[in-house]
Coordinates of C-alpha atoms in Angstrom, one line a residue:
M1 CA 0.0 0.0 0.0
T2 CA 1.2 3.5 -1.1
D3 CA 2.1 5.9 1.9
Y4 CA -0.9 7.9 0.6
G5 CA -3.3 5.0 1.0
T6 CA -1.9 4.3 4.6
E7 CA -2.7 7.9 5.6
V8 CA -6.3 7.7 4.2
L9 CA -6.7 4.5 6.2
W10 CA -5.5 5.8 9.4
V11 CA -7.9 8.9 9.0
L12 CA -10.7 6.5 8.4
I13 CA -9.8 4.5 11.6
L14 CA -9.6 7.6 13.8
A15 CA -12.9 9.1 12.3
S16 CA -14.7 5.7 13.1
L17 CA -13.3 6.0 16.8
G18 CA -14.1 9.4 17.2
L19 CA -17.7 8.7 16.1
S20 CA -18.0 5.8 18.3
A21 CA -16.8 7.8 21.4
I22 CA -19.4 10.5 20.6
A23 CA -22.1 8.0 20.4
V24 CA -21.2 6.4 23.7
V25 CA -21.2 9.8 25.3
L26 CA -24.5 10.7 23.7
S27 CA -25.8 7.4 25.1
L28 CA -24.4 7.9 28.6
S29 CA -26.2 11.6 28.6
R30 CA -29.6 10.2 27.7
R31 CA -29.5 7.4 30.2
R32 CA -28.6 9.9 33.0
H33 CA -31.3 12.3 31.8
N34 CA -33.8 9.3 31.6
Q35 CA -32.7 8.1 35.1
T36 CA -33.3 11.5 36.8
P37 CA -37.0 11.0 37.2
A38 CA -36.3 7.5 38.8
I39 CA -34.4 9.2 41.6
A40 CA -36.7 12.4 41.9
Y41 CA -39.8 10.0 41.5
P42 CA -39.2 6.8 43.2
G43 CA -42.7 5.3 42.5
E44 CA -41.6 4.5 39.0
D45 CA -40.6 1.0 38.0
V46 CA -36.9 2.2 36.8
A47 CA -36.0 3.5 40.4
S48 CA -33.0 2.0 41.6
E49 CA -32.7 0.1 45.0
A50 CA -29.9 2.3 46.1
A51 CA -32.0 5.3 45.6
R52 CA -34.8 3.8 47.7
K53 CA -32.4 3.1 50.4
V54 CA -31.1 6.6 50.7
L55 CA -34.4 8.0 50.8
R56 CA -35.7 5.5 53.5
E57 CA -32.9 6.5 55.5
F58 CA -33.7 10.1 55.2
E59 CA -37.3 9.2 56.3
K60 CA -36.1 7.1 59.5
N61 CA -36.0 9.2 62.8
G62 CA -37.9 12.2 61.4
Q63 CA -34.8 13.2 59.2
S64 CA -34.9 14.9 55.9
V65 CA -32.3 15.8 53.5
D66 CA -32.1 19.4 55.1
A67 CA -32.5 18.4 58.6
A68 CA -29.1 19.4 59.6
L69 CA -29.7 23.1 58.4
V70 CA -32.4 23.5 61.2
T71 CA -31.6 25.3 64.4
W72 CA -33.2 23.1 66.9
S73 CA -34.3 25.0 69.9
P74 CA -37.4 25.1 72.2
D75 CA -39.0 27.4 69.7
T76 CA -38.5 24.7 67.1
L77 CA -40.6 22.3 69.3
R78 CA -43.2 24.7 69.9
K79 CA -43.4 25.3 66.1
I80 CA -43.7 21.7 65.5
L81 CA -46.5 21.2 68.0
A82 CA -48.3 24.4 67.0
D83 CA -48.1 23.5 63.1
D84 CA -48.0 19.8 63.0
L85 CA -49.8 18.7 66.3
P86 CA -52.1 21.6 67.2
D87 CA -53.9 21.4 70.5
A88 CA -51.9 18.1 71.4
Q89 CA -51.2 17.3 75.0
V90 CA -47.7 16.0 75.6
I91 CA -47.4 13.7 78.8
V92 CA -44.2 12.5 79.8
V93 CA -43.9 9.3 82.0
S94 CA -40.8 8.3 83.9
N95 CA -39.8 6.6 87.3
R96 CA -37.7 9.6 88.2
E97 CA -39.0 12.9 88.9
P98 CA -37.3 16.1 87.7
Y99 CA -37.8 17.8 91.2
I100 CA -37.6 16.1 94.5
H101 CA -38.6 17.8 97.6
N102 CA -36.8 16.5 101.0
I103 CA -37.4 17.7 104.5
K104 CA -33.9 19.1 105.8
G105 CA -34.0 20.4 109.3
N106 CA -37.0 22.6 109.9
G107 CA -37.6 23.4 106.1
V108 CA -37.9 21.7 102.7
E109 CA -35.0 21.4 100.4
L110 CA -35.4 21.3 96.5
L111 CA -33.1 18.8 94.8
V112 CA -32.6 18.7 91.0
P113 CA -31.3 15.2 90.3
A114 CA -28.2 15.0 88.0
S115 CA -29.7 12.3 85.8
G116 CA -29.1 12.0 82.0
L117 CA -32.8 11.3 81.6
V118 CA -33.8 14.3 83.5
S119 CA -31.4 16.7 81.9
A120 CA -32.8 15.5 78.3
L121 CA -36.6 15.5 79.0
E122 CA -36.9 18.6 81.4
P123 CA -36.3 21.3 78.8
I124 CA -38.5 19.4 76.4
T125 CA -41.4 19.4 78.8
R126 CA -40.9 23.1 79.7
A127 CA -41.0 23.8 75.9
C128 CA -44.2 21.8 75.5
S129 CA -45.9 23.1 78.7
G130 CA -46.6 19.4 79.2
T131 CA -47.4 17.1 82.2
W132 CA -44.6 14.9 83.8
I133 CA -45.9 11.8 85.5
A134 CA -43.3 10.3 88.2
Y135 CA -42.7 8.4 91.4
G136 CA -42.8 10.9 94.1
G137 CA -40.0 9.5 96.5
G138 CA -38.9 12.7 98.2
T139 CA -39.5 12.9 102.0
A140 CA -41.3 16.3 101.5
D141 CA -43.1 15.2 98.3
R142 CA -46.3 14.8 99.7
L143 CA -46.2 18.1 101.3
M144 CA -45.6 20.2 98.3
V145 CA -48.4 18.8 95.9
D146 CA -52.0 20.1 95.9
E147 CA -55.3 17.8 96.4
N148 CA -54.6 16.3 92.9
D149 CA -51.2 15.3 93.7
R150 CA -49.8 17.9 91.4
V151 CA -47.2 20.7 91.5
Q152 CA -46.1 23.3 89.1
V153 CA -42.6 23.5 88.1
P154 CA -39.8 24.8 87.8
P155 CA -40.0 26.7 91.1
G156 CA -40.2 30.4 90.5
N157 CA -40.9 30.0 86.7
P158 CA -43.6 27.4 86.5
S159 CA -43.9 26.2 82.8
Y160 CA -45.5 22.7 83.4
T161 CA -47.0 20.3 85.7
L162 CA -45.4 17.5 87.7
R163 CA -48.0 14.8 88.7
R164 CA -46.7 12.7 91.3
V165 CA -47.4 8.9 91.9
W166 CA -47.2 7.3 95.2
L167 CA -45.9 3.8 95.8
T168 CA -45.8 1.5 98.9
E169 CA -42.5 0.3 100.1
E170 CA -43.4 -3.0 98.8
E171 CA -44.4 -2.0 95.3
H172 CA -41.0 0.0 95.1
Q173 CA -39.2 -2.9 96.3
G174 CA -40.6 -5.4 93.9
Y175 CA -41.2 -3.0 90.8
Y176 CA -38.0 -0.9 91.1
L177 CA -35.2 -2.3 93.1
G178 CA -36.5 -6.1 92.1
F179 CA -37.7 -6.7 88.5
A180 CA -36.4 -3.4 86.9
N181 CA -33.0 -3.2 88.6
E182 CA -32.2 -6.9 89.5
G183 CA -33.6 -8.3 86.3
L184 CA -33.9 -5.9 83.3
W185 CA -30.9 -3.8 84.2
P186 CA -28.3 -6.6 84.1
L187 CA -30.2 -8.4 81.4
C188 CA -29.7 -5.5 79.0
H189 CA -26.2 -4.7 80.0
I190 CA -23.2 -6.8 79.0
A191 CA -21.6 -6.3 82.4
F192 CA -21.3 -10.1 83.7
T193 CA -23.9 -9.7 86.5
R194 CA -26.6 -12.3 86.5
P195 CA -30.2 -11.1 86.2
V196 CA -32.5 -12.2 89.1
F197 CA -36.0 -12.7 88.2
R198 CA -38.8 -13.4 90.8
A199 CA -42.5 -14.0 90.5
S200 CA -43.4 -11.7 93.1
D201 CA -41.2 -9.1 91.5
W202 CA -42.9 -9.5 88.2
E203 CA -46.4 -9.1 90.1
A204 CA -45.3 -5.8 91.6
Y205 CA -44.0 -4.6 88.2
E206 CA -47.1 -5.3 86.6
A207 CA -49.2 -3.6 89.3
V208 CA -47.2 -0.5 89.1
N209 CA -47.4 -0.2 85.5
R210 CA -51.1 -0.5 85.8
K211 CA -51.0 2.3 88.4
F212 CA -49.2 4.6 86.0
A213 CA -51.5 3.9 83.2
D214 CA -54.4 4.8 85.5
T215 CA -52.6 8.1 86.0
V216 CA -52.0 8.8 82.2
V217 CA -55.5 8.2 81.5
A218 CA -56.8 10.6 84.5
E219 CA -54.3 13.2 83.4
A220 CA -55.3 13.0 79.6
R221 CA -57.4 15.9 78.6
N222 CA -59.0 14.0 75.6
E223 CA -58.5 10.7 73.8
R224 CA -55.5 11.8 71.8
P225 CA -52.6 12.8 73.9
I226 CA -48.9 12.2 72.9
V227 CA -47.5 10.0 75.7
L228 CA -43.7 9.8 76.1
V229 CA -42.8 6.6 78.0
Q230 CA -39.5 6.5 79.3
D231 CA -37.3 3.6 79.7
Y232 CA -37.2 -0.1 81.2
H233 CA -39.4 0.7 84.3
F234 CA -42.5 0.7 82.1
A235 CA -42.4 -2.1 79.4
L236 CA -46.1 -2.9 80.1
L237 CA -47.3 0.4 80.1
P238 CA -47.8 1.1 76.4
R239 CA -50.2 -1.7 75.8
M240 CA -52.1 -0.8 79.0
I241 CA -52.5 2.8 77.8
R242 CA -53.5 1.7 74.2
E243 CA -56.2 -0.6 75.8
R244 CA -57.9 2.5 77.1
L245 CA -56.8 5.4 74.9
P246 CA -56.6 3.7 71.6
E247 CA -56.2 7.1 69.5
A248 CA -53.2 8.3 71.7
I249 CA -49.7 8.5 70.0
I250 CA -47.4 6.6 72.3
I251 CA -43.7 7.1 72.1
T252 CA -41.6 4.8 74.2
F253 CA -38.1 5.5 74.5
W254 CA -35.8 2.7 75.8
H255 CA -32.7 4.5 77.4
I256 CA -30.5 1.3 78.1
P257 CA -29.1 -1.1 75.3
W258 CA -31.3 -4.0 74.3
P259 CA -29.8 -7.2 74.2
N260 CA -29.4 -9.8 71.3
S261 CA -32.2 -12.4 71.2
E262 CA -30.3 -15.2 72.7
V263 CA -29.6 -13.1 75.9
Y264 CA -33.2 -11.6 76.0
S265 CA -34.5 -15.3 75.8
I266 CA -33.3 -15.7 79.5
C267 CA -36.3 -13.4 80.8
P268 CA -39.4 -15.5 81.9
W269 CA -41.7 -13.0 80.9
R270 CA -40.1 -12.2 77.4
E271 CA -43.3 -12.4 75.2
R272 CA -45.2 -10.4 77.9
I273 CA -42.6 -7.4 77.8
L274 CA -42.5 -7.4 74.0
E275 CA -46.3 -7.3 73.6
G276 CA -46.4 -4.7 76.2
L277 CA -43.7 -2.6 74.4
L278 CA -45.7 -3.1 70.9
G279 CA -48.5 -1.2 72.1
S280 CA -46.4 1.9 71.2
S281 CA -46.8 3.8 68.2
I282 CA -43.1 4.3 68.1
I283 CA -40.4 2.6 70.0
G284 CA -37.0 4.5 70.0
F285 CA -33.5 3.3 70.8
H286 CA -30.2 5.3 71.0
T287 CA -28.4 3.1 68.3
Q288 CA -29.5 1.3 65.4
F289 CA -27.9 -1.6 66.6
H290 CA -30.2 -2.0 69.6
A291 CA -33.1 -1.3 67.4
N292 CA -32.1 -4.3 65.3
N293 CA -31.8 -6.3 68.5
F294 CA -35.3 -5.5 69.5
T295 CA -36.6 -6.3 66.0
E296 CA -34.8 -9.6 66.2
S297 CA -36.4 -10.5 69.6
V298 CA -39.7 -10.0 68.2
D299 CA -39.3 -12.0 65.3
R300 CA -38.0 -14.9 67.6
F301 CA -40.5 -14.8 70.2
L302 CA -43.9 -13.2 68.6
E303 CA -45.9 -14.1 65.6
S304 CA -45.6 -10.8 63.7
R305 CA -45.0 -9.2 60.3
I306 CA -41.8 -7.2 60.1
E307 CA -41.2 -4.5 57.4
R308 CA -37.5 -4.1 57.7
A309 CA -37.4 -1.5 54.7
D310 CA -39.7 0.7 56.7
A311 CA -38.4 -0.2 60.3
A312 CA -42.0 -1.4 61.3
I313 CA -43.5 -4.2 63.0
S314 CA -47.1 -5.2 62.7
Y315 CA -48.5 -7.2 65.6
G316 CA -52.3 -7.8 66.6
G317 CA -53.7 -5.5 64.0
Q318 CA -51.3 -2.6 64.9
T319 CA -48.1 -1.3 63.3
T320 CA -45.2 0.1 65.6
L321 CA -42.3 1.9 64.3
V322 CA -38.8 1.0 65.5
H323 CA -36.4 3.8 64.9
A324 CA -33.0 4.9 66.4
Y325 CA -33.2 8.4 68.0
P326 CA -29.5 9.4 69.6
I327 CA -30.4 11.4 72.7
S328 CA -28.7 14.4 73.5
I329 CA -28.7 17.4 75.9
E330 CA -29.9 20.9 76.1
W331 CA -27.8 23.3 73.9
P332 CA -26.8 25.9 75.2
A333 CA -27.0 24.7 78.7
E334 CA -28.8 27.3 80.6
L335 CA -26.8 26.7 84.0
L336 CA -23.5 27.7 82.0
A337 CA -24.5 31.2 82.4
K338 CA -24.6 30.7 86.2
L339 CA -21.1 29.6 86.4
P340 CA -17.7 31.6 86.5
N341 CA -15.1 30.9 84.0
V342 CA -13.0 28.0 83.6
D343 CA -10.1 29.4 85.4
E344 CA -12.3 30.2 88.2
C345 CA -13.9 26.8 88.4
R346 CA -10.4 25.3 88.1
A347 CA -9.2 27.3 91.3
R348 CA -12.3 26.7 93.3
L349 CA -12.1 23.0 92.7
R350 CA -8.5 22.5 93.6
D351 CA -8.9 24.6 96.6
R352 CA -11.7 22.3 97.6
F353 CA -9.6 19.3 97.2
G354 CA -6.3 20.6 98.1
L355 CA -4.8 20.1 94.7
S356 CA -1.7 22.1 93.6
P357 CA -1.9 24.0 90.4
D358 CA 0.6 21.9 88.6
V359 CA -1.6 18.6 89.1
K360 CA -3.3 17.5 86.2
L361 CA -7.1 16.8 87.2
C362 CA -8.8 13.8 85.5
V363 CA -12.5 13.2 86.5
G364 CA -15.1 10.7 86.4
V365 CA -18.9 11.5 87.0
E366 CA -21.7 8.8 87.2
R367 CA -23.9 6.9 89.5
L368 CA -22.1 4.2 91.4
D369 CA -23.0 1.3 89.0
Y370 CA -21.2 -1.8 87.6
T371 CA -21.9 -0.8 84.1
K372 CA -19.9 2.3 84.4
G373 CA -16.4 1.0 84.4
I374 CA -15.1 2.7 87.6
L375 CA -12.9 -0.2 88.7
D376 CA -11.6 -0.4 85.1
R377 CA -10.2 3.1 85.1
F378 CA -8.8 2.7 88.5
Q379 CA -6.8 -0.3 86.9
A380 CA -5.7 1.9 84.1
L381 CA -4.6 4.6 86.4
E382 CA -2.4 1.9 88.3
E383 CA -1.1 0.8 85.1
L384 CA -0.2 4.5 84.3
F385 CA 1.7 5.1 87.6
T386 CA 3.6 1.5 87.2
K387 CA 4.7 2.2 83.6
R388 CA 5.2 6.0 83.8
P389 CA 6.0 6.9 87.5
E390 CA 6.8 10.6 86.5
W391 CA 3.1 11.2 86.8
I392 CA 2.9 10.2 90.4
G393 CA 2.3 13.4 92.3
K394 CA 1.3 15.1 89.0
L395 CA -1.9 13.5 88.3
A396 CA -5.1 13.2 90.5
F397 CA -8.2 11.4 89.6
L398 CA -11.6 12.7 91.0
Q399 CA -14.4 10.2 91.0
I400 CA -17.9 11.4 91.7
A401 CA -19.9 8.3 92.4
A402 CA -23.5 9.1 93.5
P403 CA -25.0 6.4 95.6
S404 CA -27.4 4.2 93.8
R405 CA -29.3 1.2 94.6
G406 CA -27.4 0.6 97.7
T407 CA -29.5 -2.0 99.1
L408 CA -28.9 -4.5 96.2
P409 CA -25.9 -6.8 96.7
A410 CA -24.4 -6.1 93.5
Y411 CA -24.1 -2.4 94.3
K412 CA -22.9 -2.9 97.9
Q413 CA -20.2 -5.1 96.6
L414 CA -19.2 -2.5 93.9
H415 CA -19.2 0.2 96.6
D416 CA -16.9 -1.8 98.8
E417 CA -14.6 -3.0 95.9
C418 CA -14.2 0.6 94.7
H419 CA -13.2 1.9 98.0
R420 CA -10.7 -0.8 98.5
Y421 CA -9.2 -0.2 95.3
A422 CA -9.0 3.6 95.7
K423 CA -7.3 2.8 99.1
K424 CA -4.8 0.5 97.7
I425 CA -3.7 2.9 94.9
N426 CA -3.5 5.9 97.6
Q427 CA -1.4 3.7 99.9
R428 CA 0.9 2.7 96.9
F429 CA 1.3 5.8 95.0
G430 CA 0.2 8.5 97.5
S431 CA 2.3 10.6 99.9
E432 CA 1.6 13.3 102.5
G433 CA -0.6 15.9 101.0
Y434 CA -1.2 14.0 97.7
K435 CA -4.0 11.3 96.8
P436 CA -3.9 9.9 93.5
I437 CA -7.7 9.1 93.8
I438 CA -10.2 11.1 95.5
M439 CA -13.5 9.2 95.7
V440 CA -16.6 11.3 96.5
A441 CA -19.7 9.2 97.0
E442 CA -22.4 11.8 97.1
H443 CA -25.1 13.4 95.1
H444 CA -24.0 16.7 93.4
S445 CA -26.4 19.1 91.6
Q446 CA -26.2 19.7 88.0
E447 CA -24.6 23.1 88.3
Q448 CA -21.7 21.4 90.6
V449 CA -21.3 18.7 87.9
Y450 CA -20.8 21.3 85.2
E451 CA -18.3 23.2 87.5
I452 CA -16.4 20.0 87.8
Y453 CA -16.4 19.4 84.0
R454 CA -15.1 22.9 83.5
A455 CA -12.1 22.3 85.9
A456 CA -11.1 19.1 84.5
D457 CA -8.2 18.4 82.3
I458 CA -9.5 15.0 81.3
C459 CA -13.0 13.4 81.5
M460 CA -13.0 9.6 81.5
V461 CA -16.2 7.8 80.3
T462 CA -15.4 4.1 80.5
S463 CA -18.9 2.4 80.3
L464 CA -18.7 -1.3 79.8
H465 CA -22.1 -1.2 77.9
D466 CA -24.3 1.8 77.7
G467 CA -27.2 3.1 75.6
M468 CA -25.6 6.6 75.1
N469 CA -24.0 8.1 78.1
L470 CA -24.7 11.8 78.2
V471 CA -21.8 12.7 80.7
A472 CA -19.7 12.7 77.4
K473 CA -21.8 15.1 75.8
E474 CA -22.3 17.3 79.0
F475 CA -18.3 17.4 79.3
V476 CA -18.1 18.8 75.7
S477 CA -20.9 21.3 76.3
A478 CA -19.3 22.7 79.2
R479 CA -16.0 23.4 77.5
D480 CA -16.7 26.6 76.0
D481 CA -12.9 27.2 76.3
E482 CA -12.5 24.4 73.8
Q483 CA -10.1 22.5 76.1
G484 CA -10.1 19.5 77.7
V485 CA -9.8 15.9 76.5
L486 CA -12.6 13.2 76.6
L487 CA -11.6 9.4 77.0
L488 CA -14.6 7.6 75.7
S489 CA -15.7 3.8 75.7
T490 CA -16.3 2.3 72.4
F491 CA -19.3 0.6 74.2
A492 CA -21.0 3.9 75.0
G493 CA -23.6 5.0 72.2
A494 CA -21.8 8.4 72.2
S495 CA -18.9 7.0 70.6
R496 CA -20.8 6.8 67.4
E497 CA -21.0 10.6 67.4
L498 CA -18.1 12.0 69.3
L499 CA -15.4 10.7 67.0
E500 CA -12.8 13.1 68.0
A501 CA -12.7 11.7 71.4
L502 CA -9.9 9.2 72.4
I503 CA -12.0 5.9 71.9
V504 CA -11.0 3.3 74.3
N505 CA -11.8 -0.4 75.2
P506 CA -12.4 -0.1 79.0
Y507 CA -11.5 -4.2 79.2
D508 CA -7.8 -3.2 78.1
A509 CA -6.1 -1.5 81.0
A510 CA -2.9 -1.1 79.1
M511 CA -4.7 0.7 76.2
M512 CA -6.5 3.0 78.6
S513 CA -3.3 3.9 80.2
E514 CA -1.8 4.7 76.9
A515 CA -4.7 6.8 76.0
L516 CA -4.3 8.6 79.4
Q517 CA -0.8 9.4 78.6
Q518 CA -1.9 10.8 75.1
A519 CA -4.2 13.0 76.9
L520 CA -2.0 14.2 79.5
T521 CA 0.5 15.3 76.8
M522 CA -2.0 16.7 74.5
T523 CA -1.2 20.2 73.3
P524 CA -3.9 22.7 73.6
E525 CA -3.9 23.0 69.9
E526 CA -4.7 19.6 69.4
Q527 CA -7.4 19.8 72.2
R528 CA -9.2 22.6 70.3
E529 CA -8.9 20.9 67.1
R530 CA -10.8 17.9 68.8
M531 CA -13.1 19.9 70.8
R532 CA -14.6 22.0 68.3
P533 CA -16.2 19.2 65.9
M534 CA -17.5 17.5 69.0
R535 CA -19.0 20.9 70.2
E536 CA -20.6 21.4 67.0
M537 CA -22.2 18.0 66.7
V538 CA -23.7 18.3 70.1
R539 CA -24.9 21.7 69.2
N540 CA -26.5 20.6 65.9
N541 CA -27.7 17.2 67.4
N542 CA -29.2 18.5 70.6
V543 CA -31.9 17.4 72.8
Y544 CA -34.6 19.3 70.9
R545 CA -33.7 17.6 67.7
W546 CA -34.0 14.4 69.4
A547 CA -37.6 15.3 70.6
G548 CA -38.3 17.1 67.4
S549 CA -37.6 14.0 65.5
M550 CA -40.0 11.9 67.5
L551 CA -42.8 14.7 67.5
L552 CA -42.3 14.9 63.8
D553 CA -42.8 11.2 63.3
A554 CA -45.9 11.1 65.9
A555 CA -47.3 14.0 63.5
R556 CA -47.0 11.9 60.5
L557 CA -48.5 8.8 62.3
R558 CA -51.5 11.3 63.4
K559 CA -52.1 12.7 59.9
R560 CA -52.0 9.4 58.3
G561 CA -54.5 8.2 60.8
D562 CA -56.9 11.1 60.1
L563 CA -56.5 10.6 56.3
D564 CA -57.5 7.1 56.7
R565 CA -60.7 8.0 58.6
V566 CA -61.5 10.5 56.1
T567 CA -60.9 8.2 53.2
G568 CA -62.5 5.3 54.7
T569 CA -59.5 3.1 54.7
S570 CA -59.7 3.0 58.5
E571 CA -62.3 0.2 58.0
R572 CA -59.8 -2.2 56.6
S573 CA -57.4 -1.3 59.3
P574 CA -57.9 -2.2 62.9
S575 CA -55.2 0.5 64.2
N576 CA -55.6 3.1 61.6
A577 CA -54.2 5.7 64.2
N578 CA -50.7 3.9 64.0
N579 CA -50.9 2.5 60.5
V580 CA -47.4 3.0 58.5
I581 CA -47.1 3.4 54.8
S582 CA -43.6 3.8 53.3
M583 CA -42.5 7.0 51.8
F584 CA -42.2 5.4 48.2
E585 CA -46.1 4.2 48.5
R586 CA -47.1 7.7 49.5
M587 CA -45.0 9.1 46.4
R588 CA -46.5 6.8 44.1
K589 CA -50.1 7.7 45.1
A590 CA -49.3 11.4 45.0
A591 CA -48.0 11.0 41.5
S592 CA -50.9 9.0 40.1

């Protein structure tokens, strides 16, 4: 072939390749264009499963694509109630009350318990002007209520009603100390403490749940309240309320972990508890892992229909949503305005405990409970002093351990072990004027706790198993100076959100001692780089977002129930107020 012929051939080949490339590009462009409606309108048959999954994730927990852009505050909650749940009455039910009145001397002392549940729910109830129903256990509680067992709170600025329920000593012993805390608590926490189940405790638990159901019905202004049932003390309550207020929206939040179905099978009344909880319109957990465990337990022990894509369980003609709602705290914390700056908090705390200015202060703040890993952090401290003796005399650990359930054998044993171990470390590494461990086994107000957070160089949260653990978030909230280091257990739900903390395995003393070394030597710049994103996370995902997500889901259920009644579909649904339909089905119907 001549050179001219060769050139012509190459031109034809290149032209052919070019035309093929253009055709491919045009084809891909048309395909993208044709696929756009599949994402925008998932009801069409060409919608991809990936797009469906993403949108379902947005639907879960009341989230939307732009949820992060919302500034969540008490005003946000009030707006949700006004716009989406007009005239709705909000009733909170918990074992622990937000305000306790005790007799002190010749007067009455007001105690605000330093409780994660109270710190999360109290600002919500204020914002909603709701009613809080709780066990009245204070020595002066009966003196402070009216003839209907109600008291307006907070004192000095009343914004909601506290309705107290009275229990006999036998009821409290069986329901609270017995079934709830010797049975369900160790069952749900992987802390290697054997659950104790007694028939008499179960009977007391059932009777107290019934008593609280009676109180909810008595306090309801109409047949459609929104009832927020809190925690493992009231597993039977949702079903009891549902039987008498079938149109109520009942949101049950389980504040502790839910075990896998094999562990859960230990409980002799496992089916009754599941049936009770499935009286809820919505059941919330801190993490998706715990929500999945609950669903698996239902799947194993009850005849039910589980819609995993929509996170819903149908049982007995009623559908219950099972969602993850990570709990959080108030932002900004109102009490921070009452506290002095960090330097003054530090000076006051060091003066109180006789610590010199050059001593690093590490703190732990919680109830004295075997799930909190207090002994494990003592082991880590001993490991640090053994491997790095230069810290002896330069580091003090302040353990605030509020007494809890002290009549139960497991808690008595823990109390004795903690004091023995602290004494052992102090004798081994302490000296005149220096105690490595300062153990304070007494209750502190929330204001006192925040002062301790602000004074600390390090905060240790070493839960062996925890739903969330709000101490971690409170520490972050308290540090407006953007200093301080958080050591956080990987087994606490907060570790899924506070990613810039030093994440540790509390069962590994050597690992924790190295994390302590890292925290003690961390520069102020690195502390700031870690603290800023954690503070941003707590600010954006505050307690008002937690509550707002559940209230928005409640509003969707209520609107769906109202729509069913109007369209007549309620005749085909025995529990129309709690029926669930997926986002995609709704979008298909809207598009048709």
